[in-house]
PDB file of C-alpha atoms in Angstrom:
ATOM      1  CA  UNK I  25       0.944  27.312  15.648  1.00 48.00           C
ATOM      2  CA  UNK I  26      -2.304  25.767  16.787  1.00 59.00           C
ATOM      3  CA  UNK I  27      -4.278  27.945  15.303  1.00 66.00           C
ATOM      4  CA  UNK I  28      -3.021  26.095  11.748  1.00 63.00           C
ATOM      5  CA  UNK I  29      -3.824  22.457  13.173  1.00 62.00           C
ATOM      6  CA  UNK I  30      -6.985  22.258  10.503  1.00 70.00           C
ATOM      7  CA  UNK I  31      -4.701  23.480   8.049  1.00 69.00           C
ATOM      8  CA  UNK I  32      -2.172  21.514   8.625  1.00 65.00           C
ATOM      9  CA  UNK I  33      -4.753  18.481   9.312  1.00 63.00           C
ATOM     10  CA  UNK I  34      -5.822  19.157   5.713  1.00 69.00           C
ATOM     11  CA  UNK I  35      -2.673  18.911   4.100  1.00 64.00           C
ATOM     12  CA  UNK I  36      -2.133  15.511   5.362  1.00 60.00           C
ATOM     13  CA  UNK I  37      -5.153  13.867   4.733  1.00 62.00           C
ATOM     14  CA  UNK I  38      -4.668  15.651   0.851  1.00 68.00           C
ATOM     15  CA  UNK I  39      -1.202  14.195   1.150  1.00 62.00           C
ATOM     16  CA  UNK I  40      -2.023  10.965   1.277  1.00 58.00           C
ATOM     17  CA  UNK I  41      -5.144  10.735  -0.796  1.00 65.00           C
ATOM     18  CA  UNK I  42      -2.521  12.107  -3.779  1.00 61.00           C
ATOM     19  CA  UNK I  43      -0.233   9.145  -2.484  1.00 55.00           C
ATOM     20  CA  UNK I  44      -3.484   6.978  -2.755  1.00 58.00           C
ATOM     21  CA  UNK I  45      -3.686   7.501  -6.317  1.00 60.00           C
ATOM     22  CA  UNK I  46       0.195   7.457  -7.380  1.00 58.00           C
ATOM     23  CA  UNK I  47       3.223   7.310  -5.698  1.00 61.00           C
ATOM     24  CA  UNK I  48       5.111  10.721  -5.181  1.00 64.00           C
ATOM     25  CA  UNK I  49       7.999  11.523  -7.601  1.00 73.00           C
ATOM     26  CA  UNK I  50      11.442  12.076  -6.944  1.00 77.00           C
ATOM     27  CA  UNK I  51      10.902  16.206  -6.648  1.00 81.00           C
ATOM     28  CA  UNK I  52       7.729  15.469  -4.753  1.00 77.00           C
ATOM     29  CA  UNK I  53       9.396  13.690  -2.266  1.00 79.00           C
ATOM     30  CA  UNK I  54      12.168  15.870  -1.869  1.00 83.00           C
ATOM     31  CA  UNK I  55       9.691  19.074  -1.757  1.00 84.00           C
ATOM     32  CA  UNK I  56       8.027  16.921   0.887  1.00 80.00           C
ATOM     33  CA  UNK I  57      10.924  16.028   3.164  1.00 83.00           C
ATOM     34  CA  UNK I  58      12.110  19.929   3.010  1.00 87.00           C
ATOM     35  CA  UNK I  59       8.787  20.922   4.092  1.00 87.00           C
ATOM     36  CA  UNK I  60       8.355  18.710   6.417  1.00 84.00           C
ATOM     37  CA  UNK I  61      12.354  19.844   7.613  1.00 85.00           C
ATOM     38  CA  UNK I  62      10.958  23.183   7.930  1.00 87.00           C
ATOM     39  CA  UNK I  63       7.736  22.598   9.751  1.00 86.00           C
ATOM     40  CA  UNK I  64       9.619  20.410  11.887  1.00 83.00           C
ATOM     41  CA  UNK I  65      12.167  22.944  13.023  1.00 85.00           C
ATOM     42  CA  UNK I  66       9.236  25.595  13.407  1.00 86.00           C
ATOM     43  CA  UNK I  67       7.545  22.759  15.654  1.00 85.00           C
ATOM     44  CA  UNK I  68      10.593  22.216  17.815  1.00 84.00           C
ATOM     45  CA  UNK I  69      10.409  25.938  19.256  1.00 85.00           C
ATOM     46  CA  UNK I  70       6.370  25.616  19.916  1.00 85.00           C
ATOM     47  CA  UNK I  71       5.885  24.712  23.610  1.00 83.00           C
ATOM     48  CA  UNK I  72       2.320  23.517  22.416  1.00 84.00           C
ATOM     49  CA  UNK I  73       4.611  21.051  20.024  1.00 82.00           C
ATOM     50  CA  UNK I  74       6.779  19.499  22.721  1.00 84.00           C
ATOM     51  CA  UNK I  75       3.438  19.078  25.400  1.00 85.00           C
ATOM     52  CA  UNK I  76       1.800  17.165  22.501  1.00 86.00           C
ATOM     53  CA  UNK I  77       5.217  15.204  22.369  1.00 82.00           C
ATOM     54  CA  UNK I  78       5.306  14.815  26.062  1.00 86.00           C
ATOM     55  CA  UNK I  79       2.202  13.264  26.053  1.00 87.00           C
ATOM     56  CA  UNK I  80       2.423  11.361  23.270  1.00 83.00           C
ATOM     57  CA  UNK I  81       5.665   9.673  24.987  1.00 84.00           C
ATOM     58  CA  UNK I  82       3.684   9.295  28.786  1.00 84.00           C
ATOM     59  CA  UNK I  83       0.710   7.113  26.816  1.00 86.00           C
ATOM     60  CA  UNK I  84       2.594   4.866  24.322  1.00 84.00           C
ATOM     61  CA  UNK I  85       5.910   4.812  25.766  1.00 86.00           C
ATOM     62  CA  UNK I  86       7.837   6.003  23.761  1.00 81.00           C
ATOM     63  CA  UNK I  87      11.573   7.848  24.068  1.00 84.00           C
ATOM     64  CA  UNK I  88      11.080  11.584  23.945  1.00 82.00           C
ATOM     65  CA  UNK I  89      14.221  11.533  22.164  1.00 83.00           C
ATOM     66  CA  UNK I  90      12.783  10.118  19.085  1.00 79.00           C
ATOM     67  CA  UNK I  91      11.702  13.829  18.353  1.00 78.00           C
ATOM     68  CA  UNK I  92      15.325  14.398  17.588  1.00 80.00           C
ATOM     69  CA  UNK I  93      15.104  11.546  15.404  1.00 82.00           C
ATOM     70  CA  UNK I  94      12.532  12.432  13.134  1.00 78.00           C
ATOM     71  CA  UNK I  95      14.238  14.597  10.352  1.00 80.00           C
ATOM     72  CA  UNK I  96      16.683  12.035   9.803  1.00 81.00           C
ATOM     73  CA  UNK I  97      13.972   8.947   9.212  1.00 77.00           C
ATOM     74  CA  UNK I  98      12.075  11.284   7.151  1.00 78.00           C
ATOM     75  CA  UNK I  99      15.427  12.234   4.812  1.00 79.00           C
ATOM     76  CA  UNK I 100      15.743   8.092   4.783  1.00 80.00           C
ATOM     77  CA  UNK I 101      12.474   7.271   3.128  1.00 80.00           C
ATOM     78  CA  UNK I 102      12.924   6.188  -0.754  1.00 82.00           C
ATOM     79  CA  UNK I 103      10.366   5.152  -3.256  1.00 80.00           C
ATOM     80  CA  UNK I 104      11.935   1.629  -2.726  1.00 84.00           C
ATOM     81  CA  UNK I 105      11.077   2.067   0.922  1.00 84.00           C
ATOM     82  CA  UNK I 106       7.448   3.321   0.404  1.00 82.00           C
ATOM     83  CA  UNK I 107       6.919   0.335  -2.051  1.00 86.00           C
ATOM     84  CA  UNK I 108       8.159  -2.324  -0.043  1.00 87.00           C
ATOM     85  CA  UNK I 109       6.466  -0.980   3.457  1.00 84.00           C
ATOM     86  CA  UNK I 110       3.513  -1.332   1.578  1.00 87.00           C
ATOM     87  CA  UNK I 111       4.283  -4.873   0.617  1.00 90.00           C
ATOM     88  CA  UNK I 112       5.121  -5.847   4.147  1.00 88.00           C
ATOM     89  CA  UNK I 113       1.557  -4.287   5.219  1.00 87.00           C
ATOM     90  CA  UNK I 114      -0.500  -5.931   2.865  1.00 89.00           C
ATOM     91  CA  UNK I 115       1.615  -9.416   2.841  1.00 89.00           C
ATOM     92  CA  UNK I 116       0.332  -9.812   6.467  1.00 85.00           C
ATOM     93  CA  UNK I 117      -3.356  -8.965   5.758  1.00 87.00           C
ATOM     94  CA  UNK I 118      -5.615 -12.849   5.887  1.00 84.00           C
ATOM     95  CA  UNK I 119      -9.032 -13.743   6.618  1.00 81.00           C
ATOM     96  CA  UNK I 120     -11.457 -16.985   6.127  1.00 78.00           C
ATOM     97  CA  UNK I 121      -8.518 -18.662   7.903  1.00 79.00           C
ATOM     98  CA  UNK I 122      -5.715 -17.736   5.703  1.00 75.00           C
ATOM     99  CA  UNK I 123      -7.636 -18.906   2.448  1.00 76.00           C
ATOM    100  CA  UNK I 124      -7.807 -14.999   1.200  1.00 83.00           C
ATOM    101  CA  UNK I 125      -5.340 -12.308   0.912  1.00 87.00           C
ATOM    102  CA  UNK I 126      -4.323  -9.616  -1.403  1.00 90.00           C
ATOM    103  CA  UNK I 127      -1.760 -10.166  -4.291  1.00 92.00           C
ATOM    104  CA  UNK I 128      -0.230  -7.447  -6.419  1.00 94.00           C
ATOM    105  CA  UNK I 129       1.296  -7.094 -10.373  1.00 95.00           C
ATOM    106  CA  UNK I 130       2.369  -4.758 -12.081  1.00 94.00           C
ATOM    107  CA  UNK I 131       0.710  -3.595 -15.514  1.00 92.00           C
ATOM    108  CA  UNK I 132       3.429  -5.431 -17.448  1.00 93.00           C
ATOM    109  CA  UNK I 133       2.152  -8.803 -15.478  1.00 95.00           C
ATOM    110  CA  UNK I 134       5.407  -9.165 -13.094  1.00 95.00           C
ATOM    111  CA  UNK I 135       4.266 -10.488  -9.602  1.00 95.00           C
ATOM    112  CA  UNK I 136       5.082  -8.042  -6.812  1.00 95.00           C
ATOM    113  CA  UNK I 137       3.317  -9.901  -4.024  1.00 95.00           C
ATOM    114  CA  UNK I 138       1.506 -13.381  -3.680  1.00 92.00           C
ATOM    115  CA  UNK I 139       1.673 -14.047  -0.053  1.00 90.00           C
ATOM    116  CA  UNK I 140       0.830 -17.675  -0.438  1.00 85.00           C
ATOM    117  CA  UNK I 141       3.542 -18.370  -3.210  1.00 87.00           C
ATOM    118  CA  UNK I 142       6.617 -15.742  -2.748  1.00 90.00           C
ATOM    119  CA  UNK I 143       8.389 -18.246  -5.299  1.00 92.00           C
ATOM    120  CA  UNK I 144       6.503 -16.345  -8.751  1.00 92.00           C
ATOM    121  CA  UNK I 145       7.512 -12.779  -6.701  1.00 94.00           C
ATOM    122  CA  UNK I 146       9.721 -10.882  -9.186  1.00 95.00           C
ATOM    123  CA  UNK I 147       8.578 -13.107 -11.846  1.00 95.00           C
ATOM    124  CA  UNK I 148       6.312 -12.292 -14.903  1.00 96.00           C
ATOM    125  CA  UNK I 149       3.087 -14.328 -14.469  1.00 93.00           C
ATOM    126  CA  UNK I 150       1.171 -12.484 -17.435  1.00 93.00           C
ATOM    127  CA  UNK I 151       0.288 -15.806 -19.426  1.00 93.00           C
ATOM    128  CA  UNK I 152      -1.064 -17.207 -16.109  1.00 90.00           C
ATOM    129  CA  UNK I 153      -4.296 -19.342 -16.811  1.00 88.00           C
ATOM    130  CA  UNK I 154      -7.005 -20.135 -14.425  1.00 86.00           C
ATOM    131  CA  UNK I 155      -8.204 -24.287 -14.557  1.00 84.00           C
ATOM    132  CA  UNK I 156     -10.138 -23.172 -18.059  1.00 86.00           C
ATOM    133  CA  UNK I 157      -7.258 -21.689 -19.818  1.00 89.00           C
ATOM    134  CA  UNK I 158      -8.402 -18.268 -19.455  1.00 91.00           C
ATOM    135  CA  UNK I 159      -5.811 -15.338 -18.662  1.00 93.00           C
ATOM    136  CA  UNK I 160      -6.274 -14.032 -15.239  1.00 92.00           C
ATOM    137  CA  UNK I 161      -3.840 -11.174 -15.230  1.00 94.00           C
ATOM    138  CA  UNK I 162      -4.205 -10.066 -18.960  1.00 95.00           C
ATOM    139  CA  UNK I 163      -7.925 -10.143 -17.959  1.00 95.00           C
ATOM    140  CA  UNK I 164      -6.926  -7.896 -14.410  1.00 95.00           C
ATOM    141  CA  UNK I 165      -4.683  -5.871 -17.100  1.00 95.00           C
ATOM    142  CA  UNK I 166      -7.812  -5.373 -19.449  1.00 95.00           C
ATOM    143  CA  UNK I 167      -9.852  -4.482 -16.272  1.00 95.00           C
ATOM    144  CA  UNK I 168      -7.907  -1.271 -14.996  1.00 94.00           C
ATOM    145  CA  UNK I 169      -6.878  -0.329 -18.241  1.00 93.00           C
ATOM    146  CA  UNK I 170     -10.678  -0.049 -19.249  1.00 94.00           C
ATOM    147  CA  UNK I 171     -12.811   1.012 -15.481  1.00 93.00           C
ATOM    148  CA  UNK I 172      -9.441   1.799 -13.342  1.00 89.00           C
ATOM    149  CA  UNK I 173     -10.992  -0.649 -11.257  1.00 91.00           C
ATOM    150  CA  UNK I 174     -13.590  -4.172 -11.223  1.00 91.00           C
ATOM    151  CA  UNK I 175     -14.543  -7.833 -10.769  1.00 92.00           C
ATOM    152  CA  UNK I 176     -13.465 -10.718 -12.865  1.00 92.00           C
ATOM    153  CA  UNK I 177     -14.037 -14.113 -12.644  1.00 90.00           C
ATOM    154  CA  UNK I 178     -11.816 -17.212 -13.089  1.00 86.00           C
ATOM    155  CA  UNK I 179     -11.589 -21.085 -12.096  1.00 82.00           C
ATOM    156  CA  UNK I 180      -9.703 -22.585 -10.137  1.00 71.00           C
ATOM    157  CA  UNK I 181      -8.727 -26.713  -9.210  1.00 64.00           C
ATOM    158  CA  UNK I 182      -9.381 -26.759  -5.503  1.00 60.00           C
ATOM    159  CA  UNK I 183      -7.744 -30.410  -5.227  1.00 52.00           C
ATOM    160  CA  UNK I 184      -4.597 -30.542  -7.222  1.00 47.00           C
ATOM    161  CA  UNK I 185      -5.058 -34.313  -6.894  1.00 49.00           C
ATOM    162  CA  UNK I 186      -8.611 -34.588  -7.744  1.00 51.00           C
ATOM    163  CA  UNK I 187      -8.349 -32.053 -11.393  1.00 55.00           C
ATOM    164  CA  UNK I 188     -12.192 -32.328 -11.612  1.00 63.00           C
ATOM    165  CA  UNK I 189     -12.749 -30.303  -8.631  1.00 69.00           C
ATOM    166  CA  UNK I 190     -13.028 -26.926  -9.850  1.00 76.00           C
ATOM    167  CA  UNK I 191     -14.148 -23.529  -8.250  1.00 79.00           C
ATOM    168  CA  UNK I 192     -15.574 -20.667  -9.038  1.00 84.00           C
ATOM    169  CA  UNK I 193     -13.700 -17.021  -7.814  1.00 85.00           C
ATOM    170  CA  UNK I 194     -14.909 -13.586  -8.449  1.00 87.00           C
ATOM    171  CA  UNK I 195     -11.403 -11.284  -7.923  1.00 89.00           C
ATOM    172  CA  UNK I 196     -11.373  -7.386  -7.470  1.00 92.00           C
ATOM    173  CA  UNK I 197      -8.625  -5.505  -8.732  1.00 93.00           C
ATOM    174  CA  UNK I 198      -7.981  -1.597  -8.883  1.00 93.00           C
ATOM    175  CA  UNK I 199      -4.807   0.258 -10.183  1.00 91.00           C
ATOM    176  CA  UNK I 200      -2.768   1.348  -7.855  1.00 87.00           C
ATOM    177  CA  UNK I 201      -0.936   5.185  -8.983  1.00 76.00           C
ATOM    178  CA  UNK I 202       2.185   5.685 -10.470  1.00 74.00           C
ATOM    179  CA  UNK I 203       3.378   2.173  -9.080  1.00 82.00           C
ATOM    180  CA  UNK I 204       1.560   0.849 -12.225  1.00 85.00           C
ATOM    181  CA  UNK I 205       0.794  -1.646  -9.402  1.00 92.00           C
ATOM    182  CA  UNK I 206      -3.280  -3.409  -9.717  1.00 94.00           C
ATOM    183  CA  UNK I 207      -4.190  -4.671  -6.156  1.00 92.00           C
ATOM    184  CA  UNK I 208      -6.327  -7.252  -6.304  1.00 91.00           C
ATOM    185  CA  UNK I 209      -7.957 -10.386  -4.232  1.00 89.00           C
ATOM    186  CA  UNK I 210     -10.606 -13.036  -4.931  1.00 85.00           C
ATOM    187  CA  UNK I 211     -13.400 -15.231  -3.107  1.00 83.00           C
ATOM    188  CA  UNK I 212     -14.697 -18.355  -3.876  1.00 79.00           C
ATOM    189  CA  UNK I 213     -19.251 -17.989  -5.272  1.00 76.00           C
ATOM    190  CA  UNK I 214     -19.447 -21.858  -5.344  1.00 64.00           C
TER     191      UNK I 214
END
C-alpha cells in the first residue's frame, strides 16, 4: 500500500538503529522473518510492488526472478550469518594506504577480527601489551564498560628491528550490542 511507504520507511530505519545497538535475538529474528513473510506476500499482489521491482531490475540488472527468491534468503539469515557479514564488511574497510583499519574483540578479550593478523582471530588477546607494557584491550574493556564508548592511547615499535622506534596511537573503541563485540581502530599523533 503506498500510502504506508513512510510507515513502512520508519520501521526500517528503527529496525536497524535497534540492530545498531545489539544484535536481534532468536524470537526477534524469527518475529522479523514472519513479518517480513507476510509483508512480502501482501507486496507480491500490489501492482505498485512489482513496477518498483520492474524497475529496480531495468537499472541494476538484475533477474526479476529474484523476487521469488526473497522469502527463502530471508528464512536463511542466522545470527552466525549477521555476525560474520559484518566481519567480511568491515575486514575490507583501509585507508592511509592500508596502515589503518578496524579490529574487533569481544568483552572477554577474544579477537574476532584483525585484518592485518587473521592468525590471533579466535584467539584471546586480553593480556596484549602495547611497546610499554600497558594492556590495550583490558584498557578498551575498561573503556566501554565505563563511557560505552572513547579514546585510549598506547605505544607501539614501528621497526620491529630497530625496538627504540616507538609510536604514539590514540585508538577509538565503542561497544557494539548484544555481540558484546567493542569496534575499535587507532592512528598514529607522532
Amino acid at each position: 500500500d503506498p500510502k504506508r511507504k513512510d510507515e513502512l520507511i520508519s520501521y526500517v530505519y528503527k529496525t536497524i538503529e535497534q540492530i545498531k545497538k545489539e544484535l536481534v535475538t532468536d524470537k526477534e529474528l524469527n518475529i522479523y522473518k514472519k513479518k517480513f513473510k507476510v509483508a512480502h506476500e501482501n507486496n507480491m499482489r500490489e501492482n505498485s510492488y512489482w513496477l518498483d521491482k520492474m524497475i529496480d531490475s531495468y537499472q541494476f540488472n538484475k533477474p526479476l526472478e529474484e523476487i521469488y527468491q526473497l522469502p527463502t534468503l530471508i528464512n536463511s539469515i542466522s545470527k552466525e550469518e549477521i555476525k560474520n557479514r559484518i566481519k567480511d564488511a568491515l575486514q575490507a574497510i583501509r585507508w592511509r594506504d592500508g596502515h589503518s583499519y578496524i579490529w574487533i574483540v569481544d568483552t572477554n578479550g577474544t579477537c574476532v577480527l584483525f585484518p592485518i593478523n587473521p592468525s590471533v582471530e579466535n584467539k584471546n588477546i586480553l593480556n596484549m601489551t602495547d611497546a610499554k607494557g600497558k594492556f590495550i584491550i583490558k584498557d578498551a574493556i575498561e573503556t566501554i564498560q565505563k563511557r560505552g564508548s572513547g579514546y585510549i592511547e598506547n605505544i607501539y615499535v614501528e621497526d620491529i628491528v630497530n625496538s627504540r622506534n616507538f609510536r604514539q596511537q590514540i585508538a577509538y573503541v565503542k561497544k557494539f550490542g548484544r555481540l558484546n563485540w567493542i569496534i575499535g581502530t587507532a592512528e598514529t599523533i607522532n
